[in-house]
């Protein structure tokens, strides 16, 4: 799973950055372990991606940590599992890349970040289904729940392509429940679009069978392509788990 054998700190040499860029282009993610709590992981992410930070909730860094008021929700700040999604579908231009820096992993062994490439899923769709995902404009923006009106929302297709690279904008929670962070045990009435509900069910099945799970060590960094990789997180019970998240591009 590791894409670097170094456990000291990031190597900022031109050759090293080019190697990571090649790995990111090939695998759509990189995972690096270090032993340095003060290494400049944000500089590293910028060099590898060639992109600048995008603010989230008005800040460059979002602290992914347990907050009691989110306990019962399927949310980054809760402890329940997250369903597969690409990040920030309600942004007019969702981030190209996501980066996670692990300050403190969950001692319980849970809280694994999971990833799956969407290209394999697209191969399971018919040409008509892909065409519908490419042609139909959908509104993304929660009007209820803990993320109600966090943005003005955005209208875009679920699938597009940049040359041969797929750009996928999807949230199983949002498509299925109309809420980015629902309470799985107390779901509000919602009638999803039948076509998208079927796609969501099939995508979750594909994701379950094809995802990779990464338990991030302390002072490790995970970076992935948010346009063609979906992600989720397993449940955990340790409230001291802390990650820092950045958007790029």
Short mmCIF file of C-alpha atoms in Angstrom, two decimals:
data_model
loop_
_atom_site.label_atom_id
_atom_site.label_comp_id
_atom_site.label_asym_id
_atom_site.label_seq_id
_atom_site.Cartn_x
_atom_site.Cartn_y
_atom_site.Cartn_z
CA UNK A 1 0.00 0.00 0.00
CA UNK A 2 2.84 2.41 0.68
CA UNK A 3 3.99 4.53 -2.23
CA UNK A 4 7.15 5.61 -0.44
CA UNK A 5 9.72 3.70 1.56
CA UNK A 6 10.79 6.83 3.43
CA UNK A 7 9.70 7.25 7.04
CA UNK A 8 11.77 10.34 7.80
CA UNK A 9 10.32 13.38 6.06
CA UNK A 10 9.27 14.50 2.61
CA UNK A 11 11.93 14.73 -0.06
CA UNK A 12 11.41 17.95 -2.04
CA UNK A 13 13.99 17.25 -4.74
CA UNK A 14 12.84 17.66 -8.32
CA UNK A 15 13.33 13.96 -9.02
CA UNK A 16 11.39 12.90 -5.93
CA UNK A 17 8.47 15.21 -6.73
CA UNK A 18 8.40 13.90 -10.31
CA UNK A 19 8.30 10.34 -9.00
CA UNK A 20 5.31 11.16 -6.80
CA UNK A 21 3.62 12.95 -9.68
CA UNK A 22 4.02 9.84 -11.82
CA UNK A 23 2.61 7.66 -9.03
CA UNK A 24 -0.36 9.98 -8.60
CA UNK A 25 -1.05 9.98 -12.34
CA UNK A 26 -0.82 6.19 -12.49
CA UNK A 27 -2.62 5.16 -9.30
CA UNK A 28 -4.73 8.29 -8.63
CA UNK A 29 -3.48 8.34 -5.03
CA UNK A 30 -0.27 8.37 -3.00
CA UNK A 31 0.29 7.49 0.65
CA UNK A 32 3.45 8.53 2.46
CA UNK A 33 4.51 7.71 6.02
CA UNK A 34 6.93 9.92 7.94
CA UNK A 35 8.19 10.28 11.50
CA UNK A 36 8.27 14.07 11.39
CA UNK A 37 5.34 15.92 13.03
CA UNK A 38 6.53 19.23 11.60
CA UNK A 39 7.17 18.29 7.97
CA UNK A 40 5.59 20.63 5.42
CA UNK A 41 2.95 18.30 4.00
CA UNK A 42 0.99 21.19 2.47
CA UNK A 43 4.01 22.36 0.47
CA UNK A 44 4.52 18.76 -0.63
CA UNK A 45 0.88 18.49 -1.80
CA UNK A 46 1.14 21.74 -3.75
CA UNK A 47 4.33 20.64 -5.49
CA UNK A 48 2.99 17.21 -6.41
CA UNK A 49 -0.36 18.45 -7.71
CA UNK A 50 0.74 21.83 -9.08
CA UNK A 51 -2.43 23.25 -7.51
CA UNK A 52 -3.25 25.83 -4.83
CA UNK A 53 -5.44 25.31 -1.78
CA UNK A 54 -9.21 25.79 -1.99
CA UNK A 55 -10.86 27.09 1.20
CA UNK A 56 -13.39 24.87 2.98
CA UNK A 57 -15.72 26.45 5.48
CA UNK A 58 -13.67 29.62 5.01
CA UNK A 59 -10.36 28.02 6.07
CA UNK A 60 -7.49 26.34 4.23
CA UNK A 61 -7.34 23.41 6.69
CA UNK A 62 -10.37 21.53 7.97
CA UNK A 63 -9.88 19.52 11.17
CA UNK A 64 -11.48 16.11 10.81
CA UNK A 65 -12.14 15.17 14.39
CA UNK A 66 -14.94 13.87 16.55
CA UNK A 67 -17.45 16.45 17.70
CA UNK A 68 -20.23 15.23 20.04
CA UNK A 69 -23.02 17.05 18.19
CA UNK A 70 -22.26 14.96 15.08
CA UNK A 71 -22.17 11.61 16.90
CA UNK A 72 -25.33 10.20 15.30
CA UNK A 73 -24.66 11.45 11.78
CA UNK A 74 -22.84 9.95 8.82
CA UNK A 75 -20.40 12.85 8.83
CA UNK A 76 -16.64 13.44 8.86
CA UNK A 77 -17.01 14.80 12.40
CA UNK A 78 -19.04 11.82 13.59
CA UNK A 79 -18.07 8.22 14.24
CA UNK A 80 -20.54 6.40 11.99
CA UNK A 81 -19.49 5.05 8.59
CA UNK A 82 -19.48 7.34 5.58
CA UNK A 83 -21.03 6.20 2.31
CA UNK A 84 -18.90 6.45 -0.86
CA UNK A 85 -18.70 9.91 -2.38
CA UNK A 86 -16.54 12.38 -4.20
CA UNK A 87 -15.97 15.52 -2.18
CA UNK A 88 -17.85 18.81 -2.40
CA UNK A 89 -20.32 18.01 -5.16
CA UNK A 90 -22.18 21.17 -4.11
CA UNK A 91 -19.19 23.33 -5.10
CA UNK A 92 -19.39 24.89 -8.59
CA UNK A 93 -15.91 23.43 -9.17
CA UNK A 94 -15.24 20.56 -6.75
CA UNK A 95 -11.59 20.19 -5.72
CA UNK A 96 -9.36 18.19 -8.03
CA UNK A 97 -7.45 16.67 -5.12
CA UNK A 98 -7.95 15.89 -1.45
CA UNK A 99 -5.15 15.58 1.07
CA UNK A 100 -5.28 14.12 4.59
CA UNK A 101 -2.57 14.52 7.22
CA UNK A 102 -2.87 12.19 10.21
CA UNK A 103 -2.05 13.90 13.48
CA UNK A 104 -3.47 11.08 15.59
CA UNK A 105 -4.95 7.78 14.34
CA UNK A 106 -7.80 6.06 16.16
CA UNK A 107 -6.40 3.78 18.85
CA UNK A 108 -9.43 1.49 18.42
CA UNK A 109 -8.18 0.43 14.99
CA UNK A 110 -11.18 1.89 13.16
CA UNK A 111 -11.59 5.06 11.15
CA UNK A 112 -9.97 3.63 8.02
CA UNK A 113 -10.11 5.76 4.89
CA UNK A 114 -11.30 3.73 1.92
CA UNK A 115 -10.82 4.53 -1.75
CA UNK A 116 -12.01 3.12 -5.06
CA UNK A 117 -11.28 4.15 -8.63
CA UNK A 118 -14.50 4.93 -10.52
CA UNK A 119 -13.17 3.76 -13.89
CA UNK A 120 -13.96 0.15 -13.04
CA UNK A 121 -17.52 1.08 -12.12
CA UNK A 122 -18.05 2.98 -15.35
CA UNK A 123 -17.19 -0.18 -17.27
CA UNK A 124 -20.22 -1.85 -15.69
CA UNK A 125 -22.60 0.79 -17.11
CA UNK A 126 -24.28 0.62 -20.48
CA UNK A 127 -23.52 3.29 -23.05
CA UNK A 128 -27.05 4.63 -22.58
CA UNK A 129 -26.53 4.91 -18.82
CA UNK A 130 -23.23 6.73 -19.23
CA UNK A 131 -24.78 9.04 -21.79
CA UNK A 132 -27.60 9.91 -19.40
CA UNK A 133 -25.08 10.68 -16.64
CA UNK A 134 -23.16 12.91 -19.06
CA UNK A 135 -26.17 14.75 -20.47
CA UNK A 136 -28.46 15.35 -17.48
CA UNK A 137 -27.84 18.39 -15.32
CA UNK A 138 -28.41 17.75 -11.59
CA UNK A 139 -28.68 20.15 -8.68
CA UNK A 140 -26.36 19.42 -5.75
CA UNK A 141 -27.02 21.32 -2.56
CA UNK A 142 -28.53 20.13 0.71
CA UNK A 143 -31.66 21.99 1.78
CA UNK A 144 -31.98 20.07 5.05
CA UNK A 145 -29.85 18.32 7.64
CA UNK A 146 -26.61 19.42 9.30
CA UNK A 147 -25.24 20.73 6.00
CA UNK A 148 -28.34 22.66 4.97
CA UNK A 149 -27.37 25.60 2.79
CA UNK A 150 -23.63 25.28 3.55
CA UNK A 151 -23.17 26.46 -0.04
CA UNK A 152 -25.46 27.94 -2.66
CA UNK A 153 -25.36 24.57 -4.38
CA UNK A 154 -24.27 23.75 -7.90
CA UNK A 155 -25.73 22.34 -11.09
CA UNK A 156 -23.64 19.97 -13.14
CA UNK A 157 -23.61 16.55 -14.72
CA UNK A 158 -22.54 13.54 -12.69
CA UNK A 159 -20.13 12.33 -15.35
CA UNK A 160 -17.88 14.14 -17.79
CA UNK A 161 -14.52 13.46 -19.36
CA UNK A 162 -11.25 15.36 -19.70
CA UNK A 163 -9.70 13.59 -22.67
CA UNK A 164 -10.10 9.96 -21.54
CA UNK A 165 -10.09 10.70 -17.82
CA UNK A 166 -13.51 10.48 -16.13
CA UNK A 167 -14.68 13.28 -13.85
CA UNK A 168 -17.25 11.83 -11.47
CA UNK A 169 -19.36 13.91 -9.08
CA UNK A 170 -21.36 11.70 -6.78
CA UNK A 171 -22.54 11.27 -3.19
CA UNK A 172 -24.45 8.15 -2.18
CA UNK A 173 -25.81 9.92 0.91
CA UNK A 174 -27.01 12.89 -1.09
CA UNK A 175 -28.43 10.89 -4.01
CA UNK A 176 -30.20 8.38 -1.76
CA UNK A 177 -31.28 10.58 1.17
CA UNK A 178 -31.08 14.17 -0.09
CA UNK A 179 -28.69 14.90 2.78
CA UNK A 180 -24.89 14.86 2.81
CA UNK A 181 -24.77 13.74 6.46
CA UNK A 182 -27.97 11.93 7.43
CA UNK A 183 -28.69 10.12 10.67
CA UNK A 184 -28.76 6.49 9.40
CA UNK A 185 -31.04 5.46 12.26
CA UNK A 186 -33.54 8.28 11.76
CA UNK A 187 -33.78 9.02 8.06
CA UNK A 188 -36.08 11.78 6.88
CA UNK A 189 -38.64 10.94 4.17
CA UNK A 190 -37.06 11.40 0.76
CA UNK A 191 -37.89 10.13 -2.71
CA UNK A 192 -34.73 9.85 -4.81
CA UNK A 193 -34.60 9.96 -8.57
CA UNK A 194 -35.24 6.31 -9.58
CA UNK A 195 -32.40 6.18 -12.11
CA UNK A 196 -29.86 7.74 -9.74
CA UNK A 197 -31.07 5.58 -6.85
CA UNK A 198 -30.33 2.48 -8.93
CA UNK A 199 -26.92 3.86 -9.94
CA UNK A 200 -26.18 4.61 -6.28
CA UNK A 201 -27.13 1.08 -5.19
CA UNK A 202 -24.93 -0.42 -7.89
CA UNK A 203 -22.07 1.92 -7.07
CA UNK A 204 -22.19 1.01 -3.39
CA UNK A 205 -22.06 -2.69 -4.31
CA UNK A 206 -19.13 -2.06 -6.64
CA UNK A 207 -17.40 0.01 -3.97
CA UNK A 208 -17.82 -2.67 -1.32
CA UNK A 209 -16.22 -5.25 -3.62
CA UNK A 210 -13.40 -3.09 -4.99
CA UNK A 211 -12.28 -0.51 -2.42
CA UNK A 212 -8.93 -0.41 -0.68
CA UNK A 213 -8.74 0.45 3.03
CA UNK A 214 -5.95 2.55 4.52
CA UNK A 215 -5.34 2.90 8.24
CA UNK A 216 -3.22 6.02 8.33
CA UNK A 217 -0.30 5.98 10.74
CA UNK A 218 0.57 9.06 12.78
CA UNK A 219 2.33 11.70 10.65
CA UNK A 220 1.31 10.05 7.40
CA UNK A 221 -0.14 11.80 4.36
CA UNK A 222 -2.76 10.55 1.91
CA UNK A 223 -3.45 12.39 -1.34
CA UNK A 224 -5.91 11.35 -4.03
CA UNK A 225 -7.60 12.52 -7.21
CA UNK A 226 -11.10 13.62 -6.22
CA UNK A 227 -12.32 13.59 -9.81
CA UNK A 228 -11.87 9.87 -10.44
CA UNK A 229 -11.59 8.36 -6.94
CA UNK A 230 -14.48 7.98 -4.50
CA UNK A 231 -13.81 7.65 -0.81
CA UNK A 232 -15.48 6.76 2.47
CA UNK A 233 -14.53 5.94 6.06
CA UNK A 234 -15.20 3.07 8.41
CA UNK A 235 -16.67 3.55 11.86
CA UNK A 236 -14.48 4.15 14.92
CA UNK A 237 -14.89 4.77 18.64
CA UNK A 238 -11.75 6.66 19.70
CA UNK A 239 -12.64 10.38 20.07
CA UNK A 240 -8.97 11.41 19.98
CA UNK A 241 -8.57 10.63 16.25
CA UNK A 242 -7.54 13.81 14.39
CA UNK A 243 -6.86 14.34 10.71
CA UNK A 244 -6.30 17.58 8.83
CA UNK A 245 -7.87 17.93 5.38
CA UNK A 246 -7.04 20.15 2.44
CA UNK A 247 -8.67 20.75 -0.93
CA UNK A 248 -6.48 21.52 -3.95
CA UNK A 249 -7.30 22.72 -7.45
#
